[in-house]
Amino acid sequence: MNATNCGLPKRSPLTICRSSFSPSLNLENSPKRTNLSVSKPLHVSSIESIGKEKKPAFLCKAYEADKSQPIEAVEVKTEAAKRVKIGIYFATWWALNVVFNIYNKKVLNAYPYPWLTSTLSLACGSLMMLISWATRIAETPKTDFEFWKTLFPVAVAHTIGHVAATVSMSKVAVSFTHIIKSGEPAFSVLVSRFLLGETFPPSVYLSLVPIIGGCALAAVTELNFNMIGFMGAMISNLAFVFRNIFSKKGMKGKSVSGMNYYACLSLLSLLILTPFAVAVEGPQMWAAGWQKALSEIGPQFVWWVAAQSIFYHLYNQVSYMSLDEISPLTFSIGNTMKRISVIVSSIIIFHTPVQPVNALGAAIAVLGTFLYSQAKA
């Protein structure tokens, strides 16, 4: 638009027109009628007086043509949209995780080979992403040797945590595994404090007391307690804390998205896990167990295996998309709150017997997690 004297009645030479996109224009030495060409619409936001003569000065600001709200309002909306996005990620992550845990437990009850089950989960996710890259459904990540070098410790931690959790669920109830794994924030704080040198306020340390106490109470009163199952959940906690910390560090400065980052992680973890799975269990045990499971369950057993593998990849992929937006500690909080839905749904579906004291321990652990999140906030 073209504005003559800023589109206002002619004033004295002291009249000033200021734009948020350009310095003040002093019209003292200009002709009485000055054409000012701007590319943004103008509006008068305030009237000031300057100098001893108290001449009016008009403050003009330019807004982008497609925006009708102040910048502050746009920033607030952007922040709100980001929170909604993270909330959707978390809800999807939790729902997919519930489905995975149900089918995973069904498979392990009929086919107690956690090393092969873990390997199939990684293989399925790797195959899905390779097909997505080949068909260009997903953008192929641009990686180099340095990327894979940084990813390697993450893959080691992910592999250990994945296998340990699967071994745990093959020995005990899903609810018990997740009650113990709800202590992950305690591991996160301790690792961050003693290995990374981070410090936290006293309220954070105090919030760990009910988490640890609740997990201990639930473990002592568990009807189907198994030491291998308990230790598997504890090892998984520690491994996943390291995975989250290493992942966040590895994702900084990288052009690889969270989805592709987890896909590369699955591929590398699959390479690490496969030889160990063959050594621990072996094809002969797998073949005999497979025939037995098919004879007892029927063809639907194949669907169970496929479902647990697919949903394992999907829930982890969404969780890494969340990790793009949040810190490792916040990720641990979301991971812990997710366990509430897993614990409740597994108790209902598998008719897991729960004593009142056991339920109290789980509730205390979850309450501790809530207090921890408040202390961190």
C-alpha positions as a LaTeX table, in Angstrom:
\begin{tabular}{lrrr}
\hline
Residue & $x$ (\AA) & $y$ (\AA) & $z$ (\AA) \\
\hline
Met1 & 0.00 & 0.00 & 0.00 \\
Asn2 & 1.05 & 3.61 & $-0.45$ \\
Ala3 & 0.53 & 5.96 & 2.46 \\
Thr4 & 0.79 & 9.73 & 2.26 \\
Asn5 & 1.98 & 11.09 & 5.59 \\
Cys6 & 1.15 & 7.63 & 7.01 \\
Gly7 & $-2.44$ & 7.89 & 5.75 \\
Leu8 & $-3.25$ & 10.64 & 8.28 \\
Pro9 & $-4.13$ & 14.33 & 8.02 \\
Lys10 & $-1.11$ & 16.58 & 7.33 \\
Arg11 & 0.82 & 17.40 & 10.47 \\
Ser12 & 3.88 & 19.37 & 11.31 \\
Pro13 & 7.34 & 18.18 & 10.24 \\
Leu14 & 7.85 & 16.66 & 13.69 \\
Thr15 & 5.27 & 13.95 & 12.98 \\
Ile16 & 6.97 & 10.53 & 13.15 \\
Cys17 & 5.79 & 7.24 & 11.67 \\
Arg18 & 7.43 & 4.16 & 13.22 \\
Ser19 & 7.17 & 0.57 & 11.95 \\
Ser20 & 8.13 & $-2.56$ & 13.88 \\
Phe21 & 10.01 & $-3.58$ & 10.73 \\
Ser22 & 12.04 & $-0.37$ & 10.21 \\
Pro23 & 13.64 & 2.45 & 12.24 \\
Ser24 & 11.80 & 5.68 & 12.93 \\
Leu25 & 11.43 & 7.96 & 9.93 \\
Asn26 & 12.22 & 11.60 & 10.71 \\
Leu27 & 10.38 & 13.72 & 8.21 \\
Glu28 & 11.92 & 17.03 & 9.32 \\
Asn29 & 13.93 & 17.54 & 6.11 \\
Ser30 & 11.38 & 15.92 & 3.81 \\
Pro31 & 8.77 & 17.64 & 1.66 \\
Lys32 & 5.44 & 18.29 & 3.29 \\
Arg33 & 3.85 & 15.45 & 1.35 \\
Thr34 & 5.96 & 12.30 & 1.63 \\
Asn35 & 5.03 & 8.96 & 0.11 \\
Leu36 & 5.95 & 5.98 & 2.31 \\
Ser37 & 5.66 & 2.58 & 0.62 \\
Val38 & 5.25 & $-0.46$ & 2.87 \\
Ser39 & 4.44 & $-4.11$ & 2.16 \\
Lys40 & 2.40 & $-4.72$ & 5.32 \\
Pro41 & $-0.92$ & $-3.19$ & 6.39 \\
Leu42 & $-0.55$ & $-0.43$ & 9.00 \\
His43 & $-2.65$ & 0.54 & 11.98 \\
Val44 & $-2.32$ & 3.23 & 14.60 \\
Ser45 & $-1.57$ & 1.55 & 17.93 \\
Ser46 & $-0.92$ & 4.59 & 20.12 \\
Ile47 & $-0.53$ & 8.36 & 20.11 \\
Glu48 & 2.40 & 9.96 & 21.90 \\
Ser49 & 3.59 & 13.51 & 22.48 \\
Ile50 & 7.19 & 14.50 & 21.94 \\
Gly51 & 9.22 & 17.62 & 22.49 \\
Lys52 & 8.27 & 20.74 & 24.35 \\
Glu53 & 5.51 & 21.60 & 21.92 \\
Lys54 & 3.74 & 18.30 & 22.73 \\
Lys55 & 3.19 & 17.56 & 19.07 \\
Pro56 & 1.40 & 14.27 & 18.47 \\
Ala57 & 3.46 & 11.35 & 17.22 \\
Phe58 & 1.70 & 8.32 & 15.79 \\
Leu59 & 3.14 & 4.84 & 16.46 \\
Cys60 & 2.38 & 2.62 & 13.48 \\
Lys61 & 3.04 & $-1.12$ & 13.55 \\
Ala62 & 2.82 & $-3.51$ & 10.61 \\
Tyr63 & 1.06 & $-6.85$ & 10.95 \\
Glu64 & 1.46 & $-9.68$ & 8.49 \\
Ala65 & $-1.48$ & $-9.72$ & 6.14 \\
Asp66 & $-2.55$ & $-13.26$ & 7.12 \\
Lys67 & $-2.47$ & $-12.62$ & 10.90 \\
Ser68 & $-5.14$ & $-10.80$ & 12.82 \\
Gln69 & $-3.85$ & $-11.42$ & 16.39 \\
Pro70 & $-0.94$ & $-10.01$ & 18.40 \\
Ile71 & 2.31 & $-11.97$ & 18.33 \\
Glu72 & 1.90 & $-12.84$ & 22.02 \\
Ala73 & $-1.43$ & $-14.54$ & 21.33 \\
Val74 & 0.08 & $-16.50$ & 18.45 \\
Glu75 & 2.92 & $-17.69$ & 20.70 \\
Val76 & 0.44 & $-18.82$ & 23.36 \\
Lys77 & $-1.53$ & $-20.75$ & 20.75 \\
Thr78 & 1.66 & $-22.34$ & 19.45 \\
Glu79 & 2.60 & $-23.51$ & 22.93 \\
Ala80 & $-0.92$ & $-24.85$ & 23.50 \\
Ala81 & $-0.81$ & $-26.71$ & 20.18 \\
Lys82 & 2.53 & $-28.25$ & 21.16 \\
Arg83 & 1.05 & $-29.50$ & 24.44 \\
Val84 & $-1.93$ & $-30.99$ & 22.64 \\
Lys85 & 0.44 & $-32.70$ & 20.21 \\
Ile86 & 2.45 & $-34.22$ & 23.06 \\
Gly87 & $-0.78$ & $-35.26$ & 24.78 \\
Ile88 & $-1.94$ & $-37.09$ & 21.64 \\
Tyr89 & 1.45 & $-38.80$ & 21.40 \\
Phe90 & 1.23 & $-39.92$ & 25.02 \\
Ala91 & $-2.36$ & $-41.22$ & 24.72 \\
Thr92 & $-1.51$ & $-43.16$ & 21.54 \\
Trp93 & 1.69 & $-44.48$ & 23.10 \\
Trp94 & $-0.18$ & $-45.77$ & 26.18 \\
Ala95 & $-3.01$ & $-47.36$ & 24.18 \\
Leu96 & $-0.62$ & $-49.19$ & 21.85 \\
Asn97 & 1.42 & $-50.34$ & 24.84 \\
Val98 & $-1.64$ & $-51.87$ & 26.50 \\
Val99 & $-2.45$ & $-53.87$ & 23.35 \\
Phe100 & 1.17 & $-54.99$ & 23.04 \\
Asn101 & 1.35 & $-56.20$ & 26.65 \\
Ile102 & $-1.85$ & $-58.21$ & 26.30 \\
Tyr103 & $-0.70$ & $-60.05$ & 23.18 \\
Asn104 & 2.84 & $-60.39$ & 24.46 \\
Lys105 & 1.64 & $-62.14$ & 27.60 \\
Lys106 & $-0.66$ & $-64.40$ & 25.56 \\
Val107 & 2.30 & $-65.43$ & 23.40 \\
Leu108 & 4.63 & $-66.00$ & 26.36 \\
Asn109 & 2.03 & $-68.12$ & 28.18 \\
Ala110 & 1.79 & $-70.45$ & 25.18 \\
Tyr111 & 5.34 & $-70.07$ & 23.90 \\
Pro112 & 7.81 & $-69.39$ & 26.76 \\
Tyr113 & 10.77 & $-68.30$ & 24.67 \\
Pro114 & 11.38 & $-64.62$ & 25.53 \\
Trp115 & 14.63 & $-64.33$ & 23.58 \\
Leu116 & 12.97 & $-65.33$ & 20.30 \\
Thr117 & 9.87 & $-63.27$ & 21.09 \\
Ser118 & 12.08 & $-60.21$ & 21.64 \\
Thr119 & 13.93 & $-60.89$ & 18.40 \\
Leu120 & 10.71 & $-61.20$ & 16.40 \\
Ser121 & 9.50 & $-57.86$ & 17.76 \\
Leu122 & 12.63 & $-56.09$ & 16.54 \\
Ala123 & 12.62 & $-57.96$ & 13.22 \\
Cys124 & 9.01 & $-57.01$ & 12.51 \\
Gly125 & 9.62 & $-53.34$ & 13.20 \\
Ser126 & 12.80 & $-53.32$ & 11.12 \\
Leu127 & 10.98 & $-54.93$ & 8.18 \\
Met128 & 8.12 & $-52.43$ & 8.42 \\
Met129 & 10.51 & $-49.48$ & 8.25 \\
Leu130 & 12.61 & $-50.96$ & 5.44 \\
Ile131 & 9.44 & $-51.33$ & 3.37 \\
Ser132 & 8.38 & $-47.79$ & 4.27 \\
Trp133 & 11.73 & $-46.42$ & 3.12 \\
Ala134 & 11.73 & $-48.49$ & $-0.07$ \\
Thr135 & 8.22 & $-47.35$ & $-1.03$ \\
Arg136 & 8.97 & $-43.79$ & 0.17 \\
Ile137 & 6.08 & $-43.81$ & 2.60 \\
Ala138 & 8.62 & $-42.53$ & 5.10 \\
Glu139 & 11.63 & $-40.37$ & 4.35 \\
Thr140 & 14.86 & $-42.36$ & 4.29 \\
Pro141 & 17.21 & $-41.08$ & 7.03 \\
Lys142 & 20.57 & $-39.62$ & 6.03 \\
Thr143 & 23.11 & $-41.25$ & 8.30 \\
Asp144 & 26.86 & $-41.60$ & 8.48 \\
Phe145 & 29.38 & $-43.63$ & 10.46 \\
Glu146 & 29.35 & $-41.12$ & 13.32 \\
Phe147 & 25.57 & $-41.52$ & 13.66 \\
Trp148 & 25.79 & $-45.32$ & 13.97 \\
Lys149 & 28.71 & $-44.99$ & 16.36 \\
Thr150 & 26.64 & $-42.73$ & 18.63 \\
Leu151 & 23.64 & $-45.05$ & 18.27 \\
Phe152 & 25.52 & $-48.19$ & 19.31 \\
Pro153 & 25.41 & $-47.68$ & 23.14 \\
Val154 & 21.72 & $-46.77$ & 22.82 \\
Ala155 & 21.09 & $-50.02$ & 20.95 \\
Val156 & 22.95 & $-52.05$ & 23.58 \\
Ala157 & 20.87 & $-50.50$ & 26.39 \\
His158 & 17.66 & $-50.94$ & 24.38 \\
Thr159 & 18.42 & $-54.59$ & 23.66 \\
Ile160 & 19.15 & $-55.39$ & 27.32 \\
Gly161 & 16.06 & $-53.55$ & 28.53 \\
His162 & 13.80 & $-55.17$ & 25.95 \\
Val163 & 14.96 & $-58.73$ & 26.62 \\
Ala164 & 14.96 & $-58.23$ & 30.42 \\
Ala165 & 11.37 & $-56.97$ & 30.38 \\
Thr166 & 10.23 & $-59.87$ & 28.18 \\
Val167 & 11.97 & $-62.40$ & 30.42 \\
Ser168 & 10.25 & $-60.81$ & 33.42 \\
Met169 & 6.80 & $-61.06$ & 31.84 \\
Ser170 & 7.43 & $-64.69$ & 30.92 \\
Lys171 & 7.89 & $-65.49$ & 34.63 \\
Val172 & 5.40 & $-63.25$ & 36.47 \\
Ala173 & 2.13 & $-61.42$ & 35.89 \\
Val174 & 2.13 & $-58.37$ & 33.62 \\
Ser175 & 0.84 & $-56.24$ & 36.48 \\
Phe176 & 3.75 & $-57.24$ & 38.73 \\
Thr177 & 6.35 & $-56.49$ & 36.05 \\
His178 & 4.90 & $-53.03$ & 35.50 \\
Ile179 & 4.59 & $-52.29$ & 39.21 \\
Ile180 & 8.33 & $-52.91$ & 39.56 \\
Lys181 & 9.04 & $-50.97$ & 36.38 \\
Ser182 & 7.13 & $-47.99$ & 37.79 \\
Gly183 & 10.29 & $-47.38$ & 39.84 \\
Glu184 & 12.05 & $-46.12$ & 36.70 \\
Pro185 & 12.07 & $-42.44$ & 37.86 \\
Ala186 & 14.11 & $-43.50$ & 40.90 \\
Phe187 & 16.69 & $-45.10$ & 38.63 \\
Ser188 & 16.62 & $-42.03$ & 36.39 \\
Val189 & 17.34 & $-39.65$ & 39.27 \\
Leu190 & 20.06 & $-41.85$ & 40.77 \\
Val191 & 21.82 & $-42.33$ & 37.43 \\
Ser192 & 21.57 & $-38.62$ & 36.63 \\
Arg193 & 22.91 & $-37.72$ & 40.08 \\
Phe194 & 25.83 & $-40.11$ & 40.45 \\
Leu195 & 26.91 & $-40.64$ & 36.84 \\
Leu196 & 25.95 & $-37.38$ & 35.15 \\
Gly197 & 26.53 & $-35.09$ & 38.13 \\
Glu198 & 23.06 & $-33.50$ & 38.01 \\
Thr199 & 21.55 & $-32.19$ & 41.23 \\
Phe200 & 17.89 & $-32.03$ & 42.21 \\
Pro201 & 15.95 & $-30.22$ & 44.95 \\
Pro202 & 15.14 & $-32.15$ & 48.17 \\
Ser203 & 11.50 & $-32.53$ & 47.12 \\
Val204 & 12.55 & $-34.70$ & 44.17 \\
Tyr205 & 14.56 & $-37.04$ & 46.39 \\
Leu206 & 11.72 & $-37.22$ & 48.93 \\
Ser207 & 9.27 & $-38.19$ & 46.17 \\
Leu208 & 11.37 & $-41.28$ & 45.50 \\
Val209 & 10.54 & $-42.67$ & 48.97 \\
Pro210 & 6.93 & $-43.66$ & 48.16 \\
Ile211 & 7.99 & $-44.94$ & 44.73 \\
Ile212 & 10.60 & $-47.28$ & 46.16 \\
Gly213 & 8.46 & $-48.16$ & 49.19 \\
Gly214 & 5.39 & $-48.90$ & 47.09 \\
Cys215 & 7.32 & $-51.13$ & 44.70 \\
Ala216 & 8.87 & $-52.99$ & 47.63 \\
Leu217 & 5.49 & $-53.51$ & 49.30 \\
Ala218 & 3.96 & $-54.79$ & 46.08 \\
Ala219 & 6.88 & $-57.18$ & 45.55 \\
Val220 & 6.73 & $-58.61$ & 49.09 \\
Thr221 & 2.99 & $-59.26$ & 48.87 \\
Glu222 & 2.98 & $-60.62$ & 45.30 \\
Leu223 & 1.30 & $-64.03$ & 45.24 \\
Asn224 & 3.26 & $-65.26$ & 42.22 \\
Phe225 & 6.63 & $-63.78$ & 43.12 \\
Asn226 & 9.55 & $-65.02$ & 41.05 \\
Met227 & 13.12 & $-63.81$ & 41.50 \\
Ile228 & 13.96 & $-64.04$ & 37.78 \\
Gly229 & 10.87 & $-62.01$ & 36.96 \\
Phe230 & 11.73 & $-59.44$ & 39.63 \\
Met231 & 15.36 & $-59.07$ & 38.56 \\
Gly232 & 14.35 & $-58.86$ & 34.90 \\
Ala233 & 12.11 & $-55.86$ & 35.64 \\
Met234 & 14.85 & $-54.18$ & 37.71 \\
Ile235 & 17.48 & $-54.67$ & 34.98 \\
Ser236 & 15.02 & $-53.36$ & 32.42 \\
Asn237 & 14.52 & $-50.20$ & 34.50 \\
Leu238 & 18.21 & $-49.46$ & 34.62 \\
Ala239 & 18.79 & $-50.25$ & 30.93 \\
Phe240 & 15.91 & $-48.08$ & 29.72 \\
Val241 & 17.09 & $-45.10$ & 31.79 \\
Phe242 & 20.46 & $-45.30$ & 30.04 \\
Arg243 & 18.69 & $-45.75$ & 26.71 \\
Asn244 & 16.61 & $-42.60$ & 27.23 \\
Ile245 & 19.61 & $-40.53$ & 28.29 \\
Phe246 & 21.79 & $-41.74$ & 25.43 \\
Ser247 & 18.91 & $-41.32$ & 22.97 \\
Lys248 & 18.34 & $-37.69$ & 23.91 \\
Lys249 & 22.05 & $-36.95$ & 23.56 \\
Gly250 & 22.23 & $-38.79$ & 20.24 \\
Met251 & 19.19 & $-36.99$ & 18.83 \\
Lys252 & 20.61 & $-33.53$ & 19.54 \\
Gly253 & 21.92 & $-31.88$ & 16.41 \\
Lys254 & 20.79 & $-34.78$ & 14.22 \\
Ser255 & 18.55 & $-34.41$ & 11.19 \\
Val256 & 17.01 & $-37.85$ & 11.86 \\
Ser257 & 13.46 & $-37.68$ & 13.17 \\
Gly258 & 12.28 & $-39.62$ & 16.20 \\
Met259 & 10.47 & $-42.16$ & 14.03 \\
Asn260 & 13.54 & $-42.89$ & 11.89 \\
Tyr261 & 15.80 & $-42.78$ & 14.92 \\
Tyr262 & 13.88 & $-45.64$ & 16.51 \\
Ala263 & 13.83 & $-47.52$ & 13.18 \\
Cys264 & 17.63 & $-47.35$ & 13.01 \\
Leu265 & 17.74 & $-48.36$ & 16.68 \\
Ser266 & 15.62 & $-51.44$ & 15.93 \\
Leu267 & 17.88 & $-52.49$ & 13.07 \\
Leu268 & 21.02 & $-52.21$ & 15.17 \\
Ser269 & 19.41 & $-53.91$ & 18.18 \\
Leu270 & 18.28 & $-56.77$ & 15.95 \\
Leu271 & 21.86 & $-57.33$ & 14.80 \\
Ile272 & 23.04 & $-57.32$ & 18.43 \\
Leu273 & 20.30 & $-59.58$ & 19.79 \\
Thr274 & 20.03 & $-62.30$ & 17.11 \\
Pro275 & 23.27 & $-64.21$ & 17.86 \\
Phe276 & 22.54 & $-64.15$ & 21.61 \\
Ala277 & 18.99 & $-65.43$ & 21.06 \\
Val278 & 20.32 & $-68.32$ & 18.96 \\
Ala279 & 22.93 & $-69.15$ & 21.61 \\
Val280 & 20.53 & $-69.02$ & 24.59 \\
Glu281 & 17.50 & $-70.83$ & 23.14 \\
Gly282 & 18.26 & $-72.14$ & 19.66 \\
Pro283 & 16.24 & $-73.21$ & 16.60 \\
Gln284 & 15.48 & $-76.71$ & 17.91 \\
Met285 & 13.73 & $-75.39$ & 21.02 \\
Trp286 & 11.89 & $-72.80$ & 18.94 \\
Ala287 & 10.59 & $-75.37$ & 16.45 \\
Ala288 & 9.37 & $-77.79$ & 19.13 \\
Gly289 & 7.70 & $-75.00$ & 21.10 \\
Trp290 & 6.06 & $-73.61$ & 17.97 \\
Gln291 & 4.44 & $-76.94$ & 17.10 \\
Lys292 & 3.18 & $-77.34$ & 20.65 \\
Ala293 & 1.70 & $-73.84$ & 20.72 \\
Leu294 & $-0.06$ & $-74.35$ & 17.39 \\
Ser295 & $-1.57$ & $-77.63$ & 18.54 \\
Glu296 & $-2.83$ & $-76.11$ & 21.80 \\
Ile297 & $-3.94$ & $-72.64$ & 20.63 \\
Gly298 & $-4.62$ & $-73.12$ & 16.93 \\
Pro299 & $-3.97$ & $-70.78$ & 13.97 \\
Gln300 & $-4.80$ & $-67.71$ & 16.07 \\
Phe301 & $-1.45$ & $-68.16$ & 17.80 \\
Val302 & 0.21 & $-66.87$ & 14.60 \\
Trp303 & $-1.92$ & $-63.73$ & 14.86 \\
Trp304 & $-0.87$ & $-63.28$ & 18.50 \\
Val305 & 2.79 & $-63.37$ & 17.51 \\
Ala306 & 2.25 & $-60.96$ & 14.63 \\
Ala307 & 0.17 & $-58.58$ & 16.78 \\
Gln308 & 2.65 & $-58.41$ & 19.63 \\
Ser309 & 5.48 & $-57.75$ & 17.18 \\
Ile310 & 3.63 & $-55.03$ & 15.26 \\
Phe311 & 2.28 & $-53.24$ & 18.33 \\
Tyr312 & 5.68 & $-53.38$ & 20.01 \\
His313 & 7.21 & $-51.41$ & 17.15 \\
Leu314 & 4.30 & $-48.97$ & 16.90 \\
Tyr315 & 4.23 & $-48.02$ & 20.59 \\
Asn316 & 7.99 & $-47.56$ & 20.71 \\
Gln317 & 7.94 & $-45.52$ & 17.52 \\
Val318 & 5.33 & $-43.16$ & 18.97 \\
Ser319 & 7.28 & $-42.93$ & 22.24 \\
Tyr320 & 10.36 & $-41.80$ & 20.31 \\
Met321 & 8.27 & $-39.23$ & 18.48 \\
Ser322 & 7.39 & $-37.98$ & 21.98 \\
Leu323 & 11.07 & $-37.99$ & 22.98 \\
Asp324 & 11.65 & $-35.49$ & 20.16 \\
Glu325 & 9.65 & $-32.98$ & 22.19 \\
Ile326 & 10.52 & $-33.72$ & 25.84 \\
Ser327 & 13.39 & $-34.42$ & 28.23 \\
Pro328 & 14.51 & $-37.92$ & 29.34 \\
Leu329 & 13.08 & $-37.37$ & 32.83 \\
Thr330 & 9.71 & $-36.28$ & 31.45 \\
Phe331 & 9.83 & $-39.33$ & 29.19 \\
Ser332 & 10.34 & $-41.51$ & 32.27 \\
Ile333 & 7.34 & $-39.87$ & 33.95 \\
Gly334 & 5.14 & $-40.55$ & 30.93 \\
Asn335 & 6.47 & $-44.09$ & 30.78 \\
Thr336 & 5.52 & $-44.59$ & 34.42 \\
Met337 & 2.03 & $-43.08$ & 34.20 \\
Lys338 & 1.43 & $-45.37$ & 31.21 \\
Arg339 & 1.80 & $-48.34$ & 33.53 \\
Ile340 & $-1.42$ & $-47.50$ & 35.36 \\
Ser341 & $-3.49$ & $-48.41$ & 32.31 \\
Val342 & $-1.34$ & $-51.49$ & 31.66 \\
Ile343 & $-1.64$ & $-52.74$ & 35.25 \\
Val344 & $-5.41$ & $-52.24$ & 35.43 \\
Ser345 & $-6.13$ & $-53.73$ & 31.99 \\
Ser346 & $-3.91$ & $-56.78$ & 32.56 \\
Ile347 & $-5.52$ & $-57.51$ & 35.94 \\
Ile348 & $-8.96$ & $-57.39$ & 34.33 \\
Ile349 & $-8.11$ & $-59.41$ & 31.20 \\
Phe350 & $-5.96$ & $-62.10$ & 32.83 \\
His351 & $-7.96$ & $-62.25$ & 36.09 \\
Thr352 & $-4.79$ & $-61.73$ & 38.11 \\
Pro353 & $-5.40$ & $-62.27$ & 41.85 \\
Val354 & $-4.48$ & $-59.12$ & 43.77 \\
Gln355 & $-4.33$ & $-58.80$ & 47.55 \\
Pro356 & $-5.39$ & $-55.51$ & 49.16 \\
Val357 & $-1.85$ & $-54.95$ & 50.46 \\
Asn358 & $-0.46$ & $-55.60$ & 46.98 \\
Ala359 & $-2.86$ & $-53.07$ & 45.48 \\
Leu360 & $-1.89$ & $-50.59$ & 48.20 \\
Gly361 & 1.78 & $-50.94$ & 47.28 \\
Ala362 & 0.99 & $-50.28$ & 43.63 \\
Ala363 & $-1.09$ & $-47.23$ & 44.55 \\
Ile364 & 1.69 & $-45.82$ & 46.74 \\
Ala365 & 4.21 & $-46.28$ & 43.93 \\
Val366 & 1.94 & $-44.48$ & 41.47 \\
Leu367 & 1.30 & $-41.69$ & 43.99 \\
Gly368 & 5.05 & $-41.33$ & 44.42 \\
Thr369 & 5.37 & $-40.96$ & 40.67 \\
Phe370 & 2.80 & $-38.17$ & 40.71 \\
Leu371 & 4.62 & $-36.39$ & 43.53 \\
Tyr372 & 7.85 & $-36.81$ & 41.62 \\
Ser373 & 6.37 & $-35.19$ & 38.52 \\
Gln374 & 5.10 & $-32.27$ & 40.63 \\
Ala375 & 8.51 & $-31.86$ & 42.30 \\
Lys376 & 10.22 & $-31.86$ & 38.91 \\
Ala377 & 7.76 & $-29.28$ & 37.59 \\
\hline
\end{tabular}
